PDB file of C-alpha atoms in Angstrom:
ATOM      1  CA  UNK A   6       0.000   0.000   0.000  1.00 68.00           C
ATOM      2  CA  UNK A   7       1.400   3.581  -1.002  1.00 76.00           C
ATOM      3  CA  UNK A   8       0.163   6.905  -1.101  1.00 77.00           C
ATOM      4  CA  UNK A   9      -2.396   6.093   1.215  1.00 75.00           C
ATOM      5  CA  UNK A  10      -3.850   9.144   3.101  1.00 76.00           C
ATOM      6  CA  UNK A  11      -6.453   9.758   5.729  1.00 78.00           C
ATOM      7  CA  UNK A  12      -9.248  11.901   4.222  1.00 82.00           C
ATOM      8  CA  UNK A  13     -11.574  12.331   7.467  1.00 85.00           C
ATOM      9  CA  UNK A  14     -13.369  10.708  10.872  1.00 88.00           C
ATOM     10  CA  UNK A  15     -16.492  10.809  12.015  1.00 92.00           C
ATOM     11  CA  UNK A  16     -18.539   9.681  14.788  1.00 92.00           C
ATOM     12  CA  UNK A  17     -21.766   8.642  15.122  1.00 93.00           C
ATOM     13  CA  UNK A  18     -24.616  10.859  17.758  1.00 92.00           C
ATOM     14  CA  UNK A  19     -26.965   8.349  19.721  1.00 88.00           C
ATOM     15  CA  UNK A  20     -29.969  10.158  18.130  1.00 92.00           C
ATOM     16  CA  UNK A  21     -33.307   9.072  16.908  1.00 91.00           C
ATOM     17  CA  UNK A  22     -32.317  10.784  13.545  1.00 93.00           C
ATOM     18  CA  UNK A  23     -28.898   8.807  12.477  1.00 92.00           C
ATOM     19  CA  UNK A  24     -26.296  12.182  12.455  1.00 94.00           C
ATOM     20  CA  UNK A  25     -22.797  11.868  12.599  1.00 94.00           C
ATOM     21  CA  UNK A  26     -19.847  14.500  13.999  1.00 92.00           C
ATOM     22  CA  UNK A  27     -17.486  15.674  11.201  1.00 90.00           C
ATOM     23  CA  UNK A  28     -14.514  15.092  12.433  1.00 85.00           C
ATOM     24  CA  UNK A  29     -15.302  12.732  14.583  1.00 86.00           C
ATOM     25  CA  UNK A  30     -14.659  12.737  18.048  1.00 79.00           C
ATOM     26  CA  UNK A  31     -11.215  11.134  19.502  1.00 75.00           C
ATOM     27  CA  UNK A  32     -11.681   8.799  22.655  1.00 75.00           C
ATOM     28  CA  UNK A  33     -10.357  10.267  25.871  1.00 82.00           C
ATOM     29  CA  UNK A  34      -8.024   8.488  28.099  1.00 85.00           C
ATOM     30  CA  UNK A  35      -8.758   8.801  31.823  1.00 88.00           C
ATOM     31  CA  UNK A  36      -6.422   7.323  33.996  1.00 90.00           C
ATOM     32  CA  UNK A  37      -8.686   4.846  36.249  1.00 89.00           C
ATOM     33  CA  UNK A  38      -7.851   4.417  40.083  1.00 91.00           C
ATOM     34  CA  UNK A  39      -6.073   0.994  40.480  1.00 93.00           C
ATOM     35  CA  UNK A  40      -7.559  -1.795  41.074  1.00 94.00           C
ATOM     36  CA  UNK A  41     -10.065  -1.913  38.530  1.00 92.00           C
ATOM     37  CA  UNK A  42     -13.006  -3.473  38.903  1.00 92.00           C
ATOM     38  CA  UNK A  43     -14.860  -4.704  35.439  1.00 89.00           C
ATOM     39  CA  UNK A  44     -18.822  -4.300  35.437  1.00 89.00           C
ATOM     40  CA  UNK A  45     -20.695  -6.808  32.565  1.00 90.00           C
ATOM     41  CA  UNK A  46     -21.185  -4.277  29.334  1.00 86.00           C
ATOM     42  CA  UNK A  47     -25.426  -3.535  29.581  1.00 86.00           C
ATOM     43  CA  UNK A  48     -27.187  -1.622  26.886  1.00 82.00           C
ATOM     44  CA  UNK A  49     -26.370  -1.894  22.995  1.00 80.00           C
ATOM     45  CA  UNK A  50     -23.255  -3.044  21.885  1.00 82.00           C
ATOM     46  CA  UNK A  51     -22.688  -2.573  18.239  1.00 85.00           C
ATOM     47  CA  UNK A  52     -20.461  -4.799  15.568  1.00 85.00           C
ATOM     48  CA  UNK A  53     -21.299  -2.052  12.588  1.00 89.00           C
ATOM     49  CA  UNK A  54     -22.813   0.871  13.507  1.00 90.00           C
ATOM     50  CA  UNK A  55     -23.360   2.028   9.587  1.00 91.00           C
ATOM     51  CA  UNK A  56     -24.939  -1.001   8.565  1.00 91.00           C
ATOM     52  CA  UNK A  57     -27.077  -0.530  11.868  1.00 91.00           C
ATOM     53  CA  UNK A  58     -27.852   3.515  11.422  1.00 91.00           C
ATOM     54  CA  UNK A  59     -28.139   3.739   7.631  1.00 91.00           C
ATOM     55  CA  UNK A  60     -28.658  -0.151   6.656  1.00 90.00           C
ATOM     56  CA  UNK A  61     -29.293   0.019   2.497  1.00 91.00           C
ATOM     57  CA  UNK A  62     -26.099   2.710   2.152  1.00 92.00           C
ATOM     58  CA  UNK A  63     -22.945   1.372   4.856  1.00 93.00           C
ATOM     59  CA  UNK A  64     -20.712   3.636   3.457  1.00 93.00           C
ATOM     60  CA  UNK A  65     -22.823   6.433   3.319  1.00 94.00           C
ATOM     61  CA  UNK A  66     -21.516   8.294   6.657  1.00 94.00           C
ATOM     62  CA  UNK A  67     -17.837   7.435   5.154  1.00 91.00           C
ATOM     63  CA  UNK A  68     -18.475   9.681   2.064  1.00 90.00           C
ATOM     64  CA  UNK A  69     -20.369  12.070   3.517  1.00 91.00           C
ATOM     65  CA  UNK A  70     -17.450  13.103   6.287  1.00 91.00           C
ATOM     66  CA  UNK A  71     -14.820  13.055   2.778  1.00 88.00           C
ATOM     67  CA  UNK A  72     -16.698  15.341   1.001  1.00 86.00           C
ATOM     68  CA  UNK A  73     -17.602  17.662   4.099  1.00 86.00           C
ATOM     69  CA  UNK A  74     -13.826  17.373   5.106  1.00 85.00           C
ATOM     70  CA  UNK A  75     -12.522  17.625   2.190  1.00 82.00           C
ATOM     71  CA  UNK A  76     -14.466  20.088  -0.103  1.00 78.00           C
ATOM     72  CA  UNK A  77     -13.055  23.862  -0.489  1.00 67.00           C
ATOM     73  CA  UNK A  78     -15.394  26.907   0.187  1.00 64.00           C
ATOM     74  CA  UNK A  79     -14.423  30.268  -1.521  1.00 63.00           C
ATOM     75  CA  UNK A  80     -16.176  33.372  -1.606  1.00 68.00           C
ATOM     76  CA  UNK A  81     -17.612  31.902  -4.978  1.00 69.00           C
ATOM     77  CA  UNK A  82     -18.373  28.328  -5.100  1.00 69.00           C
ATOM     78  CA  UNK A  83     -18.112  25.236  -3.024  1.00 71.00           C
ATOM     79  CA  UNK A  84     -15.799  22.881  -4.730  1.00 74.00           C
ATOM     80  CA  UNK A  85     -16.547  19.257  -3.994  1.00 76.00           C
ATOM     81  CA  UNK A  86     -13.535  16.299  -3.237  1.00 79.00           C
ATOM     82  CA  UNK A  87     -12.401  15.030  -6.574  1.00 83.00           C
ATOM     83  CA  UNK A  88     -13.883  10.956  -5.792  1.00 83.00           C
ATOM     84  CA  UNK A  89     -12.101  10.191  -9.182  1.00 84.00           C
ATOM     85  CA  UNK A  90      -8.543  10.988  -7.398  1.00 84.00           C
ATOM     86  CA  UNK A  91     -10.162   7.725  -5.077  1.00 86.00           C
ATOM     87  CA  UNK A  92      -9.060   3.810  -6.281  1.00 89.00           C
ATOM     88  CA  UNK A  93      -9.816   2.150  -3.584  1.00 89.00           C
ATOM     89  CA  UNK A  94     -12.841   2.783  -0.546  1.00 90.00           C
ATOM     90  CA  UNK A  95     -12.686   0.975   2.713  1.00 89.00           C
ATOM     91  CA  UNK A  96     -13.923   1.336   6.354  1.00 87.00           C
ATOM     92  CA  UNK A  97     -11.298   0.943   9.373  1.00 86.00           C
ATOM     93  CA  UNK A  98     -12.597  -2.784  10.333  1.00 88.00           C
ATOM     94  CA  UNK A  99     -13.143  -4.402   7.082  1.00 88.00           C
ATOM     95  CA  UNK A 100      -9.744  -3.099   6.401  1.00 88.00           C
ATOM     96  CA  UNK A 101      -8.682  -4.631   9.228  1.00 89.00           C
ATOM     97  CA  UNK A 102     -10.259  -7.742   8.552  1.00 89.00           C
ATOM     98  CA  UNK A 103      -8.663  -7.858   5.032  1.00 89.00           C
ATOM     99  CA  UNK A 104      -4.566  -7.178   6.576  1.00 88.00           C
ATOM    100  CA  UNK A 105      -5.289 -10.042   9.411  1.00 88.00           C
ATOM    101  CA  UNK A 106      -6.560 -12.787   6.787  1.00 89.00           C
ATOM    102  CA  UNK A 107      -3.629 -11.628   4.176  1.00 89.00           C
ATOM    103  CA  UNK A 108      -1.027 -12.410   7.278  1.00 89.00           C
ATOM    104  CA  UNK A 109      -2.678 -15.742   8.030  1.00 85.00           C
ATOM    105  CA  UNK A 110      -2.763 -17.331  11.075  1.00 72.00           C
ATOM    106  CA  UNK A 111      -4.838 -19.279  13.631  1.00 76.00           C
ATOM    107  CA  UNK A 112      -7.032 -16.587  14.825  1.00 76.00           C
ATOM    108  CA  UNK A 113      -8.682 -15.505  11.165  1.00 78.00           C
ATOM    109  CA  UNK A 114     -12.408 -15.325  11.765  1.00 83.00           C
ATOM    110  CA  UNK A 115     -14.993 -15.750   8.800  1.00 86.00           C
ATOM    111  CA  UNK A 116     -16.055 -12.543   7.581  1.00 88.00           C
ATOM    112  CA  UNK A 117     -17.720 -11.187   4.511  1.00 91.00           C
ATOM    113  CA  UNK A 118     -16.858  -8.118   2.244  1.00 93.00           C
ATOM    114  CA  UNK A 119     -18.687  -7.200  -0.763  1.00 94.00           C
ATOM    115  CA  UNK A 120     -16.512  -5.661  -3.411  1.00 95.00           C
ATOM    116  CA  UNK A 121     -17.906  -3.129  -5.710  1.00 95.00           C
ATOM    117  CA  UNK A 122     -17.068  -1.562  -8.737  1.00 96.00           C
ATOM    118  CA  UNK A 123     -17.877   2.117  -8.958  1.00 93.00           C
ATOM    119  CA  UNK A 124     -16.135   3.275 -12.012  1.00 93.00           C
ATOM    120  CA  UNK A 125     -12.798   3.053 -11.157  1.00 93.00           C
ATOM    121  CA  UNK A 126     -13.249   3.051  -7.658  1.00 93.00           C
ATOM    122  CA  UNK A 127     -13.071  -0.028  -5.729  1.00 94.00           C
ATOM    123  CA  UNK A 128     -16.091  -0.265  -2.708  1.00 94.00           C
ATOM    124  CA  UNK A 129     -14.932  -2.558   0.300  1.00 93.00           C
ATOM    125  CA  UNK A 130     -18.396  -2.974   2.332  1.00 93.00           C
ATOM    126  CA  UNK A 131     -18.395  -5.560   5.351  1.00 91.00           C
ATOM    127  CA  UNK A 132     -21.258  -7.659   5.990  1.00 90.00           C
ATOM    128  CA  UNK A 133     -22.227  -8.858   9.403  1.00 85.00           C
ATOM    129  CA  UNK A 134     -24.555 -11.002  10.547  1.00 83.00           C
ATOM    130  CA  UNK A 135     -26.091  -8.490  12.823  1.00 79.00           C
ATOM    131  CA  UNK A 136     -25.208  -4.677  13.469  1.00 74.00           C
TER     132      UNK A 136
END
């Protein structure tokens, strides 16, 4: 992989309407009092929150942080992200997913990626079985 580059984050806003951050927010590390105690996780634990939030378009929060990121206002126009500079489209997991099944080893998981071909860009979209 070369002239990779990251375009933009987001995060998503627990919301009846799904909204996302642009850029998204980074997790804070606080410093817990030793010993720690562990309480069982309670509430909604999610495996893909875009599949979950916007369930017929995954990668829809994805492009929608590039081009808000990325575009270029000027006193005269709004100049949208160039997607044709793009070759290849991919979330953080399914990427991750990918890079640990190209290494090998024992702990390789089935998973499932759809690969699209939009023009000449290449769409990586995980599939889980839930969200």
């Amino acid at each position: 992989i070369q002239d990779f580059q990251h375009l933009s984050s987001y995060s998503w806003v627990d919301v009846a309407q799904p909204t996302i951050i642009v850029p998204g927010n980074t997790p804070v590390w606080n410093q817990p009092t030793l010993p720690v105690t562990l309480r069982q996780d309670s509430g909604k634990r999610f495996v893909d929150q875009n599949a979950h939030r916007a369930p017929a378009f995954p990668l829809l929060p994805l492009f929608a942080a590039v081009l808000h990121t990325k575009s270029v206002t000027s006193d005269t126009a709004i100049v949208a992200f160039d997607l044709a500079s793009v070759d290849v489209v991919s979330e953080r997991n399914g990427l991750r997913k990918l890079l640990r099944w190209i290494e090998g080893g024992d702990n390789v998981k089935n998973f499932r990626i759809d690969v699209d071909l939009v023009g000449d860009i290449v769409l990586f979209t995980r599939r889980e079985s839930q969200t």
